[in-house]
Coordinates of C-alpha atoms in Angstrom, one line a residue:
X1 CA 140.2 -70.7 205.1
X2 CA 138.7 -68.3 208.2
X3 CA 140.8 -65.8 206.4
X4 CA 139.2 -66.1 202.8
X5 CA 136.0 -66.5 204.2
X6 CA 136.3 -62.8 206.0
X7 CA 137.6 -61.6 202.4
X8 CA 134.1 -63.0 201.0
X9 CA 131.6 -61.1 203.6
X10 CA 133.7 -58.0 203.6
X11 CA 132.9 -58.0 199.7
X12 CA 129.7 -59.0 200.0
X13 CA 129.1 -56.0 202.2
X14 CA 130.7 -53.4 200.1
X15 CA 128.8 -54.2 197.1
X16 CA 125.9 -54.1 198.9
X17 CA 126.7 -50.2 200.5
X18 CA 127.6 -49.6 197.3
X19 CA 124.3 -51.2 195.3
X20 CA 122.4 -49.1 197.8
X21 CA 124.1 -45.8 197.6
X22 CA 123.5 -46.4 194.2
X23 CA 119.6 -46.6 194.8
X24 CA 119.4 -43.7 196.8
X25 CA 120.3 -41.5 194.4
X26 CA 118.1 -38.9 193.1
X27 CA 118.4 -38.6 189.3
X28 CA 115.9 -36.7 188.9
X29 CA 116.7 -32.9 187.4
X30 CA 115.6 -30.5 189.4
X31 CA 115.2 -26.7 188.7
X32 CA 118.3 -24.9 189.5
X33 CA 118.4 -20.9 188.3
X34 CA 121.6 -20.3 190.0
X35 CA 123.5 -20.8 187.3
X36 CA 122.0 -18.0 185.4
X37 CA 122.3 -15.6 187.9
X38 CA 125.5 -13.8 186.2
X39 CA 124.2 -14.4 182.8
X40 CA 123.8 -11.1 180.9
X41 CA 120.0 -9.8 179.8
X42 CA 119.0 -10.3 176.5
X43 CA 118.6 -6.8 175.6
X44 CA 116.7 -7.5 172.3
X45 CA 113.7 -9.5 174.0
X46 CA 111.5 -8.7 176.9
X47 CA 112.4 -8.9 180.9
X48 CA 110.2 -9.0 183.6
X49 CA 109.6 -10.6 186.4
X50 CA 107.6 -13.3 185.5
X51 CA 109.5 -13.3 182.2
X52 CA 113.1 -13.3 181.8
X53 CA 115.5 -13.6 178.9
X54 CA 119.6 -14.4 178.9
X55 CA 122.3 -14.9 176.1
X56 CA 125.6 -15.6 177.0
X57 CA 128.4 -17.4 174.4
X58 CA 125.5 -18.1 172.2
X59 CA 123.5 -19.2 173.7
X60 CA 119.7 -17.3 174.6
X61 CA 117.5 -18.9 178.0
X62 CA 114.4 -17.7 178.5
X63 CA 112.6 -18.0 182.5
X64 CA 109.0 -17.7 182.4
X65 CA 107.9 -17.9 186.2
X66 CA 103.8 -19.1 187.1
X67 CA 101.9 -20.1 189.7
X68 CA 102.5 -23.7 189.6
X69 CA 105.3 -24.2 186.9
X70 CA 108.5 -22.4 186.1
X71 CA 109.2 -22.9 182.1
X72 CA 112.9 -22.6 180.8
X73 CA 113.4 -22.3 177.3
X74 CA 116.8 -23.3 175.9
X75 CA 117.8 -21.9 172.6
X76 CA 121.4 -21.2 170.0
X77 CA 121.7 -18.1 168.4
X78 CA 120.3 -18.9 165.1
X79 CA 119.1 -22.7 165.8
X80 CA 115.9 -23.0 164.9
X81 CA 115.6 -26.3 167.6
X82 CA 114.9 -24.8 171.3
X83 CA 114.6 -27.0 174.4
X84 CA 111.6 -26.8 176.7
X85 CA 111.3 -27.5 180.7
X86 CA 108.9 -27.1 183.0
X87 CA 109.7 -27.6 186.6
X88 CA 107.4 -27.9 189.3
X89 CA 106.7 -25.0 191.3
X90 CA 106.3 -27.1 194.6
X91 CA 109.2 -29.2 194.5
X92 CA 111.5 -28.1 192.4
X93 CA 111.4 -31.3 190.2
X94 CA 111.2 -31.8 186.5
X95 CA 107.6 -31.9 185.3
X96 CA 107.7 -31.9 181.3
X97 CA 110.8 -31.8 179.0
X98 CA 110.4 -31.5 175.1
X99 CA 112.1 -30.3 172.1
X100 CA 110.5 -28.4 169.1
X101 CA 111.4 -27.5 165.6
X102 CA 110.7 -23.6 164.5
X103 CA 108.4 -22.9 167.5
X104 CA 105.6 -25.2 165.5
X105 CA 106.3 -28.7 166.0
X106 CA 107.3 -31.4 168.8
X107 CA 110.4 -33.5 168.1
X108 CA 112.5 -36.0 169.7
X109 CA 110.7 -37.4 173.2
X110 CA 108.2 -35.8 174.9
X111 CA 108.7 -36.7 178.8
X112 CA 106.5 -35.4 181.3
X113 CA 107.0 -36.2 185.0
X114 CA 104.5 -36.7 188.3
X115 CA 105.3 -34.3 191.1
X116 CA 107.5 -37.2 193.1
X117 CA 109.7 -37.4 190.3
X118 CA 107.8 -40.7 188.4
X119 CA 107.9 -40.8 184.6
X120 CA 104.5 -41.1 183.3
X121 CA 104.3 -40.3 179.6
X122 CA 106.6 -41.0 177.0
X123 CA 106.0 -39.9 173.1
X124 CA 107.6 -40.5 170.5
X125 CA 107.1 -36.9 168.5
X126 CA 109.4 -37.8 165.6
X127 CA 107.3 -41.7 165.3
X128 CA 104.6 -40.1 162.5
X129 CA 107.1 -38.7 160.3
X130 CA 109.6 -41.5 158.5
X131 CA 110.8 -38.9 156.3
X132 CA 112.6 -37.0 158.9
X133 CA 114.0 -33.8 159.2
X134 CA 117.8 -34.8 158.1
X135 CA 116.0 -36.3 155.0
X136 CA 113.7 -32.7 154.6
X137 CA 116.6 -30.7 154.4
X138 CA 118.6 -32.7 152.3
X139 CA 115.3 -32.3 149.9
X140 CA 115.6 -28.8 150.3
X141 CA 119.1 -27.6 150.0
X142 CA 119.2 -30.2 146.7
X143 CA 116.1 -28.9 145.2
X144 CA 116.3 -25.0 146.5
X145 CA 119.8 -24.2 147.9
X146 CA 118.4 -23.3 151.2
X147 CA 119.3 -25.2 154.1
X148 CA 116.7 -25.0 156.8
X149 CA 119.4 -25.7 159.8
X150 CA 121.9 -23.0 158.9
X151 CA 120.2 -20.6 157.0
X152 CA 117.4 -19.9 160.0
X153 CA 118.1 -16.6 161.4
X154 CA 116.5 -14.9 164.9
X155 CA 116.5 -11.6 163.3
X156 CA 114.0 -12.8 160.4
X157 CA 112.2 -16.0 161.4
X158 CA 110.1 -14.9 158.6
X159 CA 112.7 -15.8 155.5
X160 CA 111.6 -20.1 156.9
X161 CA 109.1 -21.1 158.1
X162 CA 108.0 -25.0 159.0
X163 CA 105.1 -26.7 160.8
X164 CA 104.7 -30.5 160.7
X165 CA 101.0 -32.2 161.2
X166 CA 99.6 -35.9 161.2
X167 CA 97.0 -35.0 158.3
X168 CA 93.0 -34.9 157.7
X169 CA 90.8 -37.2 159.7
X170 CA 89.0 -37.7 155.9
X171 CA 90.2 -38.0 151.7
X172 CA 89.7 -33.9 151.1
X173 CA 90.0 -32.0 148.2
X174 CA 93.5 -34.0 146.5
X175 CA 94.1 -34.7 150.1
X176 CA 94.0 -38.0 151.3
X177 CA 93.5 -39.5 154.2
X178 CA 95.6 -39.7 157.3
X179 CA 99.2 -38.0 155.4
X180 CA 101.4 -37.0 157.8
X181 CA 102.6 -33.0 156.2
X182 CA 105.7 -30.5 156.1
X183 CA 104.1 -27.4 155.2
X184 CA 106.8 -25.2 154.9
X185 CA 107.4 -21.3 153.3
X186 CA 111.0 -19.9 152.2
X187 CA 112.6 -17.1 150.5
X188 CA 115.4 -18.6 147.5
X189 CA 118.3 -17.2 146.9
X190 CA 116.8 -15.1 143.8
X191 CA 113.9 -14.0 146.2
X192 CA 111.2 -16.1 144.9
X193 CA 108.8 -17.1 147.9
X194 CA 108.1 -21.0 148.0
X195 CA 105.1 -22.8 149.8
X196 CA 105.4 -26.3 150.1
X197 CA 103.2 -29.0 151.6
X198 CA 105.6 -32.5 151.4
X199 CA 104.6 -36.1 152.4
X200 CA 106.3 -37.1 155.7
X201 CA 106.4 -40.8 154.3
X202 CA 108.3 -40.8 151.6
X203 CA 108.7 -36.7 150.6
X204 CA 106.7 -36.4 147.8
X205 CA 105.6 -33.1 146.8
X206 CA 101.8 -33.0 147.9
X207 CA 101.1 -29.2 146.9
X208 CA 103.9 -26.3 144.9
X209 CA 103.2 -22.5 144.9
X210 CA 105.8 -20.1 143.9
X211 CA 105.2 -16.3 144.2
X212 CA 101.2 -17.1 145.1
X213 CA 101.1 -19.1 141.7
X214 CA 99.7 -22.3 142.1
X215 CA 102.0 -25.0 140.4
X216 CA 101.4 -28.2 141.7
X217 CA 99.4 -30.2 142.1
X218 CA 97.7 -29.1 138.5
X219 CA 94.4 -29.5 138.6
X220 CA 94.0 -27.9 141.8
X221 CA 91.6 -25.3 140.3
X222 CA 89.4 -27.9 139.1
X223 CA 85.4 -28.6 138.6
X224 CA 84.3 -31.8 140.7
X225 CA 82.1 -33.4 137.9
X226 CA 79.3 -34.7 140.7
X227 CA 78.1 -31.5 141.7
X228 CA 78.4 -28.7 139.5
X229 CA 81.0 -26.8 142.1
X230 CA 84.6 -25.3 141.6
X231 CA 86.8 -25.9 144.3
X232 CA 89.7 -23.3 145.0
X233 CA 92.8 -24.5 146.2
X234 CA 93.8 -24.4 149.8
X235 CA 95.5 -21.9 152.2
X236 CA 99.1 -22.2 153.8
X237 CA 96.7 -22.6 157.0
X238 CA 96.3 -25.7 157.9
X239 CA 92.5 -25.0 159.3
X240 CA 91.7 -23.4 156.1
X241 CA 90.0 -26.3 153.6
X242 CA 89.1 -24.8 150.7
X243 CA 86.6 -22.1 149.7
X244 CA 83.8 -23.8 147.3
X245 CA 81.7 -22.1 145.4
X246 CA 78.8 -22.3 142.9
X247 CA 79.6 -22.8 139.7
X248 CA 76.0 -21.3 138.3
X249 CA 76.2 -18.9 141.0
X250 CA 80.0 -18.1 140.4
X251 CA 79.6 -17.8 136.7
X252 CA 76.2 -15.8 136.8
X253 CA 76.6 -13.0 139.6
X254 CA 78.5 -10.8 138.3
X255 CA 76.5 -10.8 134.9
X256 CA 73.5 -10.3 136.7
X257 CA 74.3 -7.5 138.7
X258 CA 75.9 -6.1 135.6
X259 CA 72.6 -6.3 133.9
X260 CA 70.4 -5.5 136.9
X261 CA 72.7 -1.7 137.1
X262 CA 72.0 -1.2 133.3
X263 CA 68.1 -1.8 133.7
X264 CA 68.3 0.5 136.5
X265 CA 69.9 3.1 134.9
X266 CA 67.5 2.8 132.0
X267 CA 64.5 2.9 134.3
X268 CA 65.7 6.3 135.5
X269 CA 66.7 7.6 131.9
X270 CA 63.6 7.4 130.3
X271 CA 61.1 8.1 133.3
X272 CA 63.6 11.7 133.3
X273 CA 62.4 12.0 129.6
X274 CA 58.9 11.3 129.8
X275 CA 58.7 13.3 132.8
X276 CA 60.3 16.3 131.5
X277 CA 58.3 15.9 128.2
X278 CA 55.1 15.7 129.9
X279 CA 56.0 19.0 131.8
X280 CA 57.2 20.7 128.2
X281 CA 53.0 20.0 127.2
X282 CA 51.6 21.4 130.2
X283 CA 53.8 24.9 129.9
X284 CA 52.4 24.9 126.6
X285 CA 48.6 24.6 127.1

């Protein structure tokens, strides 16, 4: 019995060395540029001191050194998702962590972390858009033959190019209210240039150009019947809403400048005549 009972507090006190070993670890990621230090310089991108980029077996980093934070950017050759930390100058520690999606747009969790190491913001990037980006370029590479994973290239991030936004604060133009976007541009296969703007609910087409000629939605070029204006259709920029202009004054400026030159040149015709005719009758007398 003496002899189980030793067995009992001998495990007891284990478990408890052990659950507080456990406790005492730090978990926390802390900034460690060490293991880049034999990595080969990225001779196709800028290196300085404050600003330093790597590739090695695929893989690019980029160290970008201020007063307060140190940022490390972690890319793949020809990925178009690149991971984002910031480390605390101070302490070493992990201060923000996030993922984005072609250099435009947050996805996955945003983390960011006090300077003791305490998680105090959490967001969910990828929460406004139920169509998600597995369902987008399924759309894409059904619809276009493009697939904006593996057809993303470093050496032209021109040939795609994809933001994501949470939509107007207000219904405008054939806009409506609080639609989370994909606005997105791409070459096709037979070079035709594509700009998109897709519902992130469900992925309905919300706008179509092709080659700069607007497609959908149809009546983009349109007259709103309340006030006599005609309202061009958007940008690819996001900022941009629309250019509106007068209908009367649209329609009627160039005519009237058109006529205004002719009156003009008139004017001057005939006071040349009279003046040279009046001149002709005074040599005479």
């Amino acid at each position: 019995m003496k002899y189980l009972l030793v067995v009992l507090v001998l495990a007891v006190g284990v478990c408890q060395g052990q659950e507080k070993k456990v406790n005492n670890t730090d978990s926390m990621e802390y900034l460690d540029l060490s293991k880049y230090e034999n990595w080969p310089r990225d001779k196709n991108l800028l290196f300085t001191k404050r600003d330093q980029n790597y590739v090695k077996d695929s893989v690019k980093v980029r160290i970008v050194f201020g007063n307060d934070f140190t940022q490390i950017e972690i890319q793949r050759v020809n990925s178009p998702y690149r991971i984002i930390k910031s480390f605390y100058t101070s302490t070493r520690r992990l201060h923000t962590r996030c993922e984005d999606f072609y250099s435009q747009s947050f996805v996955g969790l945003f983390e960011e972390y006090d300077i003791h190491g305490k998680l105090v913001k959490q967001i969910d990037k990828d929460k406004p858009y139920p169509f998600s980006i597995d369902d987008l370029r399924k759309k894409i590479r059904e619809e276009y033959d493009v697939d904006i994973i593996s057809d993303f290239r470093d050496d032209d991030p021109t040939k795609i190019i994809i933001s994501r936004w949470e939509g107007y604060t207000e219904d405008t133009y054939f806009y409506k209210k609080g639609v989370p976007m994909y606005q997105m541009q791409f070459l096709t296969k037979d070079q035709h240039i594509v700009n998109l703007e897709i519902d992130a609910r469900n992925g309905a087409i919300v706008s179509k150009s092709v080659d700069d000629e607007w497609i959908f939605p149809p009546n983009a070029w349109r007259k709103d019947t309340t006030s006599e204006e005609i309202i061009l259709p958007l940008s690819n920029d996001k900022n941009d809403q629309g250019t509106i202009l007068s209908s009367a004054a649209s329609a009627s400026e160039p005519s009237n400048l058109l006529l205004a030159i002719v009156v003009v040149v008139f004017v001057i015709v005939v006071t040349t005549i009279i003046y040279l005719s009046v001149k002709k009758d005074l040599a005479l007398q």
